[in-house]
Amino acid sequence: MYSEQKLGIGLLFNPALPQFLETRPESFDYLEVIPDREWADRGVHGSPRFLLLEQSLEFLERSRERKPMLCHSIGLSIGSAAIFDSGHVEQIRWLHQKLDFAWHSDHLSFSRLPQDLAAAGNGPEMHAAISLPVPYDQQVLQLIAERVRYIRAVIDCQFLLENNVYYAAIPEEEMSEAEFLNRLCQVSGCGILLDLHNLYVNSRNHGISMEAFLRDIDLRHIVEIHVAGGDELLGFYTDSHAGPVAEPVWELLDETLRAAPWIRAVTFEFHESSYPLLKTEGIAAQLARARRIWERHC
Amino acid sequence: MALDAFQDIFCRMIASADYRARLIDNPEAEFDQHDLDAREKRRLTAMASHPGMRINTAIHRANRLTPLDQTLPLTCFLLGSRLGALLDRYWHCNPTENLQLPAECARFADFIVDELQSGRLADPFVGEVLAFERACTELRFFSAEELASRTETQPRLPAKVRVLHFQHDPEPLLEALSELKPPPENLAEGDFHLAVDARSDEAVFRLLDPVAAAALLGSRNAL
Ligand SMILES: [Fe+2]
């Protein structure tokens, strides 16, 4: 059984953050890292496949001595029908042995495909360069559940999947997103990383009801929450992680933690290009606001 | 039901606005080539016309630019307002992506060299700045053994060292570009050699005098 310990308020690591981490260690309780940014992945046939970015990795090793760490990968593409990358899973396991993550998460989506469907896993790949939604169908649920079980068997820590953003809706799905996530957790043993900003983005763009989602999702499965901001593009609202947390997301955080005080961590995500806008005090203010809500309920 | 074919078409619609337009005009022509069930066809038909597809394409393009911006930032800056049209053409010729930094850098660099050689792109600085950034990327992402096995490596130098030829004084040129300023006026012209030494963690840059350049290119052990 994995530890149930609460971590508190954390930050998603990006290259703009090292100075903040050194100067404001009291403002966050843990660091979440994107492992795929710690190496150059030269493809399944690369030898060696993963070229480590030593300086960045050394920085994380030093940071790990001071704070707990979470792993949030972006390269698994767990929803790809034709590709499942056990080499990527092995690489995460290697990093987990080094940094001892409290848990590991990735996205309920797909981004990688074979260039030639007939060659499937053996030929070169293409990358969608965007995280795309999978249809919430029984067939997809079975496919992903099997992969979750594999990941959980290989990497010795809890595994979470994050609810995804989508811009073009897939019609005629067999399940709602909440129902899909509930059933996936039941059959595969994964937990949920609930990105409240992603939920807000989908609500803004497609009119889905956030209240209905939060009513239907089984809150017992939620382990971690992401909060972030976004901006407008071509008449849509996007999950760009620009600047501070979107105001309605703070309200959602308050409601969610009130209803589910067992949630173990709340992570603030921002893109490094927003650092000049936020600066040290802006980041500290976002973390402090998250902490006030956390302390009210958790 | 073929989820892999559904995902393939979904992805290609995002990468290419032309492909998406063809699919809207004549979906059956594309669907016939794949093993799709009726629901998947209805889904793809509806998604092709969904206004959100434009956002998917915009994000796809921004994310495809990222590896180029990370490996060839000075070249991208130099290209300035010409970059948009060049990317359109580049992505049209290379609709698929693997986002792996050294590979994507090399592919775009080859494309720009071809544009320069064909005369479609004319610029006095792009060629040498591109060669410099490409060399820095290779030195950063490949091991000494891998670099040594590459045919284009300068045979008389250590694998982790490159000497780049410039026709303009590289120091003020690269300094200006790094500060997002255009190349200085009255930049000295001639034969300049800049050594990039990546044998330690931080690469070291050194402008060579002609005698040193000739000696270095003539002796593997001179550095
Ligand atoms: Fe997130």
Short mmCIF file of C-alpha atoms and ligand atoms in Angstrom, two decimals:
data_model
loop_
_atom_site.label_atom_id
_atom_site.label_comp_id
_atom_site.label_asym_id
_atom_site.label_seq_id
_atom_site.Cartn_x
_atom_site.Cartn_y
_atom_site.Cartn_z
CA MET A 1 0.00 0.00 0.00
CA TYR A 2 1.28 3.46 -0.84
CA SER A 3 1.67 6.24 1.71
CA GLU A 4 -1.40 8.44 2.21
CA GLN A 5 0.65 11.36 3.47
CA LYS A 6 -0.49 14.83 2.41
CA LEU A 7 2.07 17.00 0.68
CA GLY A 8 0.36 20.40 0.65
CA ILE A 9 1.07 23.15 -1.91
CA GLY A 10 3.58 22.70 -4.73
CA LEU A 11 4.93 24.04 -7.98
CA LEU A 12 5.41 22.51 -11.40
CA PHE A 13 9.12 22.95 -12.13
CA ASN A 14 10.15 24.95 -15.19
CA PRO A 15 13.49 26.44 -16.30
CA ALA A 16 12.57 29.92 -14.97
CA LEU A 17 12.24 28.63 -11.40
CA PRO A 18 15.69 27.74 -9.96
CA GLN A 19 16.21 31.14 -8.35
CA PHE A 20 12.71 31.16 -6.87
CA LEU A 21 13.26 27.71 -5.41
CA GLU A 22 16.49 28.87 -3.78
CA THR A 23 15.12 32.12 -2.36
CA ARG A 24 11.54 31.18 -1.38
CA PRO A 25 11.69 27.60 -0.10
CA GLU A 26 9.10 28.34 2.58
CA SER A 27 6.42 29.07 -0.02
CA PHE A 28 6.04 25.52 -1.35
CA ASP A 29 5.98 22.05 0.17
CA TYR A 30 7.00 19.94 -2.83
CA LEU A 31 8.17 20.17 -6.41
CA GLU A 32 6.51 18.50 -9.39
CA VAL A 33 8.84 17.75 -12.29
CA ILE A 34 8.31 16.85 -15.94
CA PRO A 35 10.77 13.99 -16.45
CA ASP A 36 10.66 14.33 -20.25
CA ARG A 37 12.46 17.65 -19.85
CA GLU A 38 15.40 15.96 -18.16
CA TRP A 39 16.52 14.16 -21.30
CA ALA A 40 16.51 14.40 -25.05
CA ASP A 41 14.51 11.42 -26.30
CA ARG A 42 16.06 10.39 -29.60
CA GLY A 43 13.30 7.95 -30.45
CA VAL A 44 12.59 4.30 -29.81
CA HIS A 45 15.45 3.26 -32.11
CA GLY A 46 17.99 5.78 -30.73
CA SER A 47 21.05 4.22 -29.11
CA PRO A 48 21.32 5.38 -26.46
CA ARG A 49 17.72 6.48 -26.66
CA PHE A 50 17.68 8.97 -23.77
CA LEU A 51 20.41 11.57 -23.58
CA LEU A 52 20.38 12.99 -20.05
CA LEU A 53 20.59 16.73 -19.52
CA GLU A 54 23.06 16.39 -16.69
CA GLN A 55 23.00 19.92 -15.25
CA SER A 56 19.23 20.03 -14.93
CA LEU A 57 19.15 16.58 -13.41
CA GLU A 58 21.82 17.49 -10.88
CA PHE A 59 19.75 20.53 -9.88
CA LEU A 60 16.73 18.29 -9.27
CA GLU A 61 18.81 15.86 -7.23
CA ARG A 62 19.90 18.72 -4.99
CA SER A 63 16.30 19.99 -4.75
CA ARG A 64 15.11 16.51 -3.83
CA GLU A 65 17.31 16.57 -0.73
CA ARG A 66 15.16 19.42 0.58
CA LYS A 67 11.62 18.73 -0.69
CA PRO A 68 9.42 15.80 -1.72
CA MET A 69 9.00 15.41 -5.47
CA LEU A 70 6.23 14.37 -7.87
CA CYS A 71 6.67 13.11 -11.40
CA HIS A 72 4.37 14.47 -14.11
CA SER A 73 5.29 12.96 -17.47
CA ILE A 74 4.12 14.21 -20.84
CA GLY A 75 5.60 11.61 -23.17
CA LEU A 76 3.67 8.44 -22.43
CA SER A 77 0.75 9.05 -24.82
CA ILE A 78 -1.25 6.40 -23.00
CA GLY A 79 -4.23 6.77 -25.35
CA SER A 80 -2.35 6.01 -28.58
CA ALA A 81 -4.07 3.05 -30.22
CA ALA A 82 -1.00 1.86 -32.14
CA ILE A 83 1.83 2.71 -29.73
CA PHE A 84 2.59 1.77 -26.18
CA ASP A 85 6.08 2.77 -25.16
CA SER A 86 7.43 0.44 -22.47
CA GLY A 87 10.86 2.10 -22.93
CA HIS A 88 9.40 5.37 -21.67
CA VAL A 89 7.92 3.58 -18.66
CA GLU A 90 11.33 2.02 -17.91
CA GLN A 91 12.97 5.44 -18.08
CA ILE A 92 10.46 6.85 -15.57
CA ARG A 93 11.19 3.90 -13.31
CA TRP A 94 14.91 4.71 -13.54
CA LEU A 95 14.24 8.33 -12.56
CA HIS A 96 11.93 7.25 -9.75
CA GLN A 97 14.77 5.17 -8.32
CA LYS A 98 16.93 8.30 -8.36
CA LEU A 99 14.43 10.88 -7.08
CA ASP A 100 11.92 8.74 -5.13
CA PHE A 101 8.69 10.35 -6.35
CA ALA A 102 5.67 10.39 -4.06
CA TRP A 103 3.63 9.47 -7.16
CA HIS A 104 3.71 9.61 -10.95
CA SER A 105 1.12 11.07 -13.32
CA ASP A 106 0.52 11.55 -17.04
CA HIS A 107 -2.36 12.72 -19.23
CA LEU A 108 -5.53 10.96 -20.33
CA SER A 109 -4.83 11.71 -23.98
CA PHE A 110 -2.72 10.75 -26.98
CA SER A 111 -0.07 12.56 -29.00
CA ARG A 112 2.09 9.92 -30.70
CA LEU A 113 1.26 7.85 -33.77
CA PRO A 114 3.09 5.73 -36.30
CA GLN A 115 3.88 7.62 -39.52
CA ASP A 116 2.73 4.59 -41.40
CA LEU A 117 -0.17 2.72 -39.79
CA ALA A 118 0.82 -0.54 -41.47
CA ALA A 119 4.29 -0.41 -39.85
CA ALA A 120 2.74 0.43 -36.45
CA GLY A 121 5.26 0.16 -33.60
CA ASN A 122 8.25 -0.67 -35.81
CA GLY A 123 8.41 2.35 -38.09
CA PRO A 124 9.08 6.04 -37.43
CA GLU A 125 6.62 8.00 -35.35
CA MET A 126 4.88 11.29 -35.76
CA HIS A 127 3.88 13.59 -32.95
CA ALA A 128 0.62 15.52 -32.93
CA ALA A 129 2.46 18.39 -31.16
CA ILE A 130 -0.68 18.75 -29.02
CA SER A 131 -2.28 16.56 -26.38
CA LEU A 132 -5.45 15.16 -27.99
CA PRO A 133 -8.54 13.65 -26.39
CA VAL A 134 -9.50 9.99 -26.63
CA PRO A 135 -13.14 8.98 -27.11
CA TYR A 136 -14.77 8.02 -23.82
CA ASP A 137 -15.78 4.56 -25.05
CA GLN A 138 -15.62 1.12 -23.46
CA GLN A 139 -12.98 -0.05 -25.96
CA VAL A 140 -10.67 2.84 -25.06
CA LEU A 141 -11.28 2.27 -21.36
CA GLN A 142 -10.10 -1.33 -21.67
CA LEU A 143 -7.03 -0.32 -23.66
CA ILE A 144 -5.96 2.33 -21.15
CA ALA A 145 -6.80 0.21 -18.09
CA GLU A 146 -4.48 -2.53 -19.34
CA ARG A 147 -1.66 -0.01 -19.78
CA VAL A 148 -2.25 1.50 -16.34
CA ARG A 149 -1.91 -1.95 -14.82
CA TYR A 150 1.38 -2.42 -16.69
CA ILE A 151 2.72 0.96 -15.49
CA ARG A 152 1.71 0.22 -11.90
CA ALA A 153 3.51 -3.11 -12.07
CA VAL A 154 6.74 -1.53 -13.38
CA ILE A 155 6.94 1.74 -11.41
CA ASP A 156 6.66 1.28 -7.70
CA CYS A 157 4.49 4.27 -6.83
CA GLN A 158 0.93 5.43 -7.25
CA PHE A 159 -0.09 6.38 -10.82
CA LEU A 160 -2.57 9.17 -11.67
CA LEU A 161 -4.16 10.29 -14.93
CA GLU A 162 -5.04 13.93 -15.57
CA ASN A 163 -8.31 15.06 -17.16
CA ASN A 164 -7.58 16.59 -20.54
CA VAL A 165 -8.47 19.75 -22.43
CA TYR A 166 -10.12 19.45 -25.84
CA TYR A 167 -10.96 22.04 -28.49
CA ALA A 168 -12.87 19.92 -31.02
CA ALA A 169 -15.43 17.74 -29.29
CA ILE A 170 -15.68 14.04 -30.21
CA PRO A 171 -19.38 13.27 -30.81
CA GLU A 172 -21.34 10.18 -29.74
CA GLU A 173 -19.14 9.17 -26.80
CA GLU A 174 -20.40 6.22 -24.78
CA MET A 175 -19.59 7.80 -21.43
CA SER A 176 -19.20 11.23 -19.89
CA GLU A 177 -15.69 12.24 -18.85
CA ALA A 178 -16.54 11.78 -15.16
CA GLU A 179 -18.03 8.34 -15.74
CA PHE A 180 -15.01 7.29 -17.81
CA LEU A 181 -12.58 8.42 -15.11
CA ASN A 182 -14.58 6.73 -12.33
CA ARG A 183 -14.66 3.42 -14.16
CA LEU A 184 -11.01 3.65 -15.17
CA CYS A 185 -10.00 4.14 -11.53
CA GLN A 186 -12.17 1.21 -10.46
CA VAL A 187 -10.83 -1.28 -12.99
CA SER A 188 -7.18 -0.19 -13.23
CA GLY A 189 -6.30 1.13 -9.77
CA CYS A 190 -5.11 4.52 -11.00
CA GLY A 191 -6.00 7.77 -9.24
CA ILE A 192 -7.08 11.12 -10.67
CA LEU A 193 -5.04 14.27 -11.09
CA LEU A 194 -7.87 16.76 -11.38
CA ASP A 195 -6.78 19.80 -13.37
CA LEU A 196 -9.38 22.39 -12.38
CA HIS A 197 -8.18 24.77 -15.07
CA ASN A 198 -8.66 22.11 -17.75
CA LEU A 199 -12.19 21.64 -16.45
CA TYR A 200 -12.73 25.40 -16.62
CA VAL A 201 -11.28 25.56 -20.18
CA ASN A 202 -13.70 22.86 -21.38
CA SER A 203 -16.57 24.60 -19.64
CA ARG A 204 -15.71 27.95 -21.29
CA ASN A 205 -15.30 26.45 -24.76
CA HIS A 206 -18.00 23.81 -24.83
CA GLY A 207 -20.45 24.88 -22.17
CA ILE A 208 -20.03 21.69 -20.15
CA SER A 209 -21.21 22.00 -16.58
CA MET A 210 -18.40 22.07 -14.03
CA GLU A 211 -20.96 21.51 -11.29
CA ALA A 212 -22.19 18.33 -12.99
CA PHE A 213 -18.63 17.09 -13.44
CA LEU A 214 -17.78 17.68 -9.78
CA ARG A 215 -21.06 16.07 -8.73
CA ASP A 216 -20.47 12.99 -10.91
CA ILE A 217 -16.76 12.40 -10.40
CA ASP A 218 -15.93 10.06 -7.54
CA LEU A 219 -13.96 12.45 -5.35
CA ARG A 220 -12.40 9.58 -3.42
CA HIS A 221 -10.15 8.89 -6.42
CA ILE A 222 -8.70 12.41 -6.60
CA VAL A 223 -5.16 12.54 -5.24
CA GLU A 224 -3.84 15.81 -6.66
CA ILE A 225 -5.20 19.06 -8.11
CA HIS A 226 -3.65 21.35 -10.72
CA VAL A 227 -4.45 25.07 -10.80
CA ALA A 228 -3.35 27.35 -13.64
CA GLY A 229 -4.29 30.19 -15.96
CA GLY A 230 -4.89 30.54 -19.67
CA ASP A 231 -5.69 33.07 -22.34
CA GLU A 232 -7.80 33.76 -25.42
CA LEU A 233 -6.91 32.55 -28.91
CA LEU A 234 -9.10 32.87 -32.03
CA GLY A 235 -12.26 33.08 -29.96
CA PHE A 236 -11.40 30.14 -27.71
CA TYR A 237 -9.99 30.08 -24.21
CA THR A 238 -6.82 27.99 -24.05
CA ASP A 239 -4.90 26.06 -21.47
CA SER A 240 -1.70 28.06 -22.06
CA HIS A 241 -0.63 28.30 -18.40
CA ALA A 242 -0.13 32.01 -18.96
CA GLY A 243 0.26 34.04 -15.79
CA PRO A 244 -1.73 33.68 -12.58
CA VAL A 245 -4.49 31.17 -11.82
CA ALA A 246 -7.80 32.06 -13.51
CA GLU A 247 -10.14 33.58 -10.92
CA PRO A 248 -12.98 31.01 -11.30
CA VAL A 249 -10.44 28.23 -10.69
CA TRP A 250 -9.86 29.53 -7.15
CA GLU A 251 -13.57 29.13 -6.46
CA LEU A 252 -13.48 25.61 -7.88
CA LEU A 253 -10.48 24.81 -5.67
CA ASP A 254 -12.36 26.00 -2.60
CA GLU A 255 -15.43 23.90 -3.48
CA THR A 256 -13.39 20.81 -4.33
CA LEU A 257 -11.23 20.85 -1.19
CA ARG A 258 -14.31 21.48 0.96
CA ALA A 259 -15.96 18.40 -0.54
CA ALA A 260 -12.79 16.28 -0.60
CA PRO A 261 -10.46 17.32 2.24
CA TRP A 262 -8.41 14.13 1.80
CA ILE A 263 -6.83 15.43 -1.41
CA ARG A 264 -3.06 15.28 -0.90
CA ALA A 265 -1.56 18.04 -3.03
CA VAL A 266 -2.37 21.22 -4.98
CA THR A 267 0.11 22.19 -7.72
CA PHE A 268 0.40 25.60 -9.37
CA GLU A 269 1.42 25.36 -13.04
CA PHE A 270 2.67 28.25 -15.14
CA HIS A 271 4.65 28.44 -18.36
CA GLU A 272 8.18 29.80 -18.04
CA SER A 273 7.38 32.53 -20.57
CA SER A 274 5.08 34.03 -17.91
CA TYR A 275 7.87 34.44 -15.40
CA PRO A 276 8.53 38.11 -16.35
CA LEU A 277 4.85 38.77 -15.71
CA LEU A 278 4.59 36.89 -12.42
CA LYS A 279 8.07 37.41 -10.98
CA THR A 280 9.06 36.07 -7.57
CA GLU A 281 6.33 37.91 -5.66
CA GLY A 282 3.63 36.88 -8.13
CA ILE A 283 4.50 33.21 -7.83
CA ALA A 284 4.69 33.46 -4.04
CA ALA A 285 1.27 35.17 -4.01
CA GLN A 286 -0.31 32.35 -6.04
CA LEU A 287 1.13 29.74 -3.70
CA ALA A 288 0.03 31.71 -0.63
CA ARG A 289 -3.52 31.95 -1.96
CA ALA A 290 -3.61 28.21 -2.63
CA ARG A 291 -2.31 27.62 0.89
CA ARG A 292 -5.04 29.75 2.49
CA ILE A 293 -7.71 27.67 0.77
CA TRP A 294 -5.87 24.45 1.64
CA GLU A 295 -5.65 25.39 5.31
CA ARG A 296 -9.35 26.21 5.42
CA HIS A 297 -10.30 22.64 4.50
CA CYS A 298 -7.40 20.18 4.71
CA MET B 1 -13.68 -0.25 -35.41
CA ALA B 2 -10.19 1.13 -35.92
CA LEU B 3 -9.09 3.55 -33.27
CA ASP B 4 -5.63 3.81 -34.83
CA ALA B 5 -7.07 5.00 -38.17
CA PHE B 6 -9.37 7.45 -36.36
CA GLN B 7 -6.40 8.92 -34.49
CA ASP B 8 -4.31 9.05 -37.67
CA ILE B 9 -6.92 11.09 -39.54
CA PHE B 10 -7.63 13.30 -36.50
CA CYS B 11 -3.94 14.11 -36.28
CA ARG B 12 -3.45 14.75 -40.01
CA MET B 13 -6.42 17.13 -40.01
CA ILE B 14 -4.64 19.18 -37.35
CA ALA B 15 -1.25 19.15 -39.07
CA SER B 16 -2.59 20.15 -42.49
CA ALA B 17 -5.40 22.60 -43.21
CA ASP B 18 -5.35 21.36 -46.84
CA TYR B 19 -5.97 17.79 -45.75
CA ARG B 20 -8.83 18.92 -43.52
CA ALA B 21 -10.37 20.89 -46.40
CA ARG B 22 -10.14 17.80 -48.65
CA LEU B 23 -11.79 15.72 -45.97
CA ILE B 24 -14.65 18.21 -45.63
CA ASP B 25 -15.12 18.28 -49.43
CA ASN B 26 -14.94 14.56 -50.03
CA PRO B 27 -14.82 12.51 -46.83
CA GLU B 28 -15.54 9.16 -48.47
CA ALA B 29 -12.44 9.41 -50.66
CA GLU B 30 -10.29 9.47 -47.53
CA PHE B 31 -12.42 7.13 -45.41
CA ASP B 32 -12.36 4.43 -48.08
CA GLN B 33 -8.64 4.00 -47.56
CA HIS B 34 -9.13 3.11 -43.88
CA ASP B 35 -10.87 0.58 -41.74
CA LEU B 36 -13.38 2.90 -40.03
CA ASP B 37 -16.82 2.07 -38.69
CA ALA B 38 -19.87 4.26 -39.30
CA ARG B 39 -19.60 6.05 -35.94
CA GLU B 40 -15.94 6.89 -36.51
CA LYS B 41 -16.80 8.33 -39.91
CA ARG B 42 -19.57 10.44 -38.39
CA ARG B 43 -17.20 11.60 -35.65
CA LEU B 44 -14.44 12.59 -38.06
CA THR B 45 -16.86 14.36 -40.38
CA ALA B 46 -18.23 16.42 -37.51
CA MET B 47 -14.77 17.16 -36.08
CA ALA B 48 -13.40 18.29 -39.46
CA SER B 49 -15.85 21.20 -39.45
CA HIS B 50 -15.58 21.94 -35.73
CA PRO B 51 -14.31 25.50 -35.07
CA GLY B 52 -11.99 24.09 -32.39
CA MET B 53 -9.88 22.43 -35.10
CA ARG B 54 -8.40 25.84 -35.88
CA ILE B 55 -7.18 26.07 -32.28
CA ASN B 56 -5.72 22.56 -32.46
CA THR B 57 -3.80 23.63 -35.58
CA ALA B 58 -2.62 26.89 -34.01
CA ILE B 59 -1.33 25.06 -30.91
CA HIS B 60 0.23 22.34 -33.07
CA ARG B 61 2.12 25.00 -35.01
CA ALA B 62 3.27 26.85 -31.89
CA ASN B 63 4.51 23.58 -30.41
CA ARG B 64 6.31 22.67 -33.63
CA LEU B 65 8.08 26.00 -33.50
CA THR B 66 9.36 25.32 -29.96
CA PRO B 67 12.18 22.87 -30.86
CA LEU B 68 13.33 25.23 -33.62
CA ASP B 69 13.27 28.20 -31.27
CA GLN B 70 15.22 26.20 -28.69
CA THR B 71 17.95 25.06 -31.06
CA LEU B 72 18.07 27.82 -33.70
CA PRO B 73 16.93 30.97 -31.88
CA LEU B 74 19.36 33.36 -33.59
CA THR B 75 18.49 32.01 -37.03
CA CYS B 76 14.77 32.36 -36.29
CA PHE B 77 15.36 35.94 -35.11
CA LEU B 78 17.41 36.76 -38.23
CA LEU B 79 14.67 35.37 -40.47
CA GLY B 80 12.23 37.73 -38.76
CA SER B 81 9.10 38.39 -40.80
CA ARG B 82 10.24 35.84 -43.42
CA LEU B 83 9.94 33.02 -40.89
CA GLY B 84 6.16 32.62 -41.19
CA ALA B 85 6.18 31.91 -44.94
CA LEU B 86 9.24 29.65 -44.61
CA LEU B 87 7.54 27.62 -41.87
CA ASP B 88 4.41 27.28 -44.00
CA ARG B 89 6.53 25.81 -46.78
CA TYR B 90 8.63 23.68 -44.43
CA TRP B 91 5.62 22.20 -42.68
CA HIS B 92 3.88 21.63 -45.98
CA CYS B 93 6.91 19.57 -47.13
CA ASN B 94 7.26 17.86 -43.72
CA PRO B 95 3.73 17.41 -42.38
CA THR B 96 4.76 14.99 -39.65
CA GLU B 97 6.78 15.71 -36.61
CA ASN B 98 8.73 13.84 -33.99
CA LEU B 99 9.62 16.86 -31.82
CA GLN B 100 13.02 15.38 -31.01
CA LEU B 101 15.29 18.35 -30.72
CA PRO B 102 18.45 17.40 -32.63
CA ALA B 103 16.52 15.68 -35.42
CA GLU B 104 14.08 18.55 -35.89
CA CYS B 105 16.93 21.09 -35.81
CA ALA B 106 18.84 19.17 -38.51
CA ARG B 107 15.78 18.79 -40.72
CA PHE B 108 14.90 22.49 -40.60
CA ALA B 109 18.56 23.46 -41.09
CA ASP B 110 18.72 21.29 -44.24
CA PHE B 111 15.55 22.98 -45.48
CA ILE B 112 16.99 26.49 -44.94
CA VAL B 113 20.27 25.55 -46.63
CA ASP B 114 18.26 24.34 -49.60
CA GLU B 115 16.31 27.60 -49.65
CA LEU B 116 19.58 29.57 -49.64
CA GLN B 117 21.22 27.45 -52.33
CA SER B 118 18.20 27.65 -54.60
CA GLY B 119 18.12 31.43 -54.22
CA ARG B 120 14.57 31.42 -52.80
CA LEU B 121 16.06 32.89 -49.64
CA ALA B 122 18.77 35.54 -49.80
CA ASP B 123 20.50 36.76 -46.67
CA PRO B 124 24.18 37.51 -45.99
CA PHE B 125 24.13 36.19 -42.41
CA VAL B 126 21.65 33.29 -42.22
CA GLY B 127 23.99 30.64 -43.64
CA GLU B 128 26.80 31.18 -41.16
CA VAL B 129 24.56 31.72 -38.13
CA LEU B 130 22.59 28.59 -39.01
CA ALA B 131 25.79 26.52 -39.34
CA PHE B 132 26.97 27.84 -35.96
CA GLU B 133 23.72 27.01 -34.14
CA ARG B 134 23.46 23.63 -35.83
CA ALA B 135 26.99 22.77 -34.69
CA CYS B 136 26.22 23.89 -31.12
CA THR B 137 23.10 21.69 -31.09
CA GLU B 138 25.01 18.65 -32.34
CA LEU B 139 27.77 19.19 -29.79
CA ARG B 140 25.15 19.45 -27.05
CA PHE B 141 23.04 16.43 -27.95
CA PHE B 142 25.52 13.87 -29.25
CA SER B 143 28.26 12.03 -27.43
CA ALA B 144 31.90 12.23 -28.51
CA GLU B 145 31.69 8.68 -29.92
CA GLU B 146 28.62 9.52 -31.99
CA LEU B 147 30.16 12.73 -33.26
CA ALA B 148 33.37 10.94 -34.17
CA SER B 149 31.44 8.47 -36.31
CA ARG B 150 29.71 11.18 -38.35
CA THR B 151 31.13 11.75 -41.77
CA GLU B 152 30.76 15.53 -41.67
CA THR B 153 32.87 15.89 -38.49
CA GLN B 154 36.09 17.83 -39.07
CA PRO B 155 38.54 14.92 -39.13
CA ARG B 156 41.52 16.69 -37.60
CA LEU B 157 39.71 18.06 -34.54
CA PRO B 158 38.56 16.35 -31.33
CA ALA B 159 34.95 15.17 -31.76
CA LYS B 160 33.59 17.71 -29.27
CA VAL B 161 35.27 20.67 -30.99
CA ARG B 162 34.14 22.45 -34.14
CA VAL B 163 35.67 25.32 -36.04
CA LEU B 164 33.03 27.41 -37.84
CA HIS B 165 33.84 29.61 -40.76
CA PHE B 166 32.23 33.09 -40.82
CA GLN B 167 32.39 35.77 -43.49
CA HIS B 168 31.54 38.43 -40.91
CA ASP B 169 33.15 39.07 -37.55
CA PRO B 170 31.22 36.53 -35.44
CA GLU B 171 31.67 38.15 -32.05
CA PRO B 172 29.68 41.39 -32.62
CA LEU B 173 27.29 39.51 -34.92
CA LEU B 174 26.35 36.81 -32.41
CA GLU B 175 26.31 39.27 -29.53
CA ALA B 176 23.82 41.54 -31.31
CA LEU B 177 21.55 38.64 -32.28
CA SER B 178 21.62 37.26 -28.72
CA GLU B 179 20.31 40.62 -27.55
CA LEU B 180 17.58 40.47 -30.23
CA LYS B 181 19.24 43.28 -32.18
CA PRO B 182 19.86 43.18 -35.94
CA PRO B 183 23.42 42.61 -37.19
CA PRO B 184 25.49 45.77 -36.57
CA GLU B 185 26.19 47.99 -39.54
CA ASN B 186 29.72 48.05 -40.90
CA LEU B 187 30.45 44.57 -39.59
CA ALA B 188 33.98 43.58 -40.60
CA GLU B 189 33.99 41.13 -43.51
CA GLY B 190 36.62 38.52 -44.28
CA ASP B 191 37.54 34.99 -43.22
CA PHE B 192 36.87 34.40 -39.53
CA HIS B 193 37.13 31.12 -37.64
CA LEU B 194 35.27 30.55 -34.40
CA ALA B 195 36.17 27.49 -32.32
CA VAL B 196 33.39 25.90 -30.26
CA ASP B 197 34.85 23.62 -27.63
CA ALA B 198 32.21 21.46 -25.89
CA ARG B 199 34.53 19.10 -24.07
CA SER B 200 33.44 20.47 -20.68
CA ASP B 201 29.87 21.16 -19.45
CA GLU B 202 29.86 24.79 -20.62
CA ALA B 203 30.87 25.26 -24.24
CA VAL B 204 33.83 27.62 -24.75
CA PHE B 205 33.95 29.93 -27.79
CA ARG B 206 37.20 31.31 -29.13
CA LEU B 207 37.90 33.43 -32.17
CA LEU B 208 41.01 32.11 -33.89
CA ASP B 209 43.61 34.11 -35.73
CA PRO B 210 44.35 32.79 -39.24
CA VAL B 211 47.56 31.07 -38.15
CA ALA B 212 45.87 29.32 -35.24
CA ALA B 213 42.92 28.31 -37.45
CA ALA B 214 45.26 26.76 -40.02
CA ALA B 215 47.19 25.01 -37.27
CA LEU B 216 44.05 23.69 -35.61
CA LEU B 217 42.48 22.44 -38.76
CA GLY B 218 45.81 20.80 -39.52
CA SER B 219 46.40 19.11 -36.17
CA ARG B 220 44.09 17.00 -34.04
CA ASN B 221 46.07 17.58 -30.86
CA ALA B 222 46.60 21.29 -31.12
CA LEU B 223 43.72 22.31 -28.81
FE FE C 1 -2.30 20.18 -15.57
#
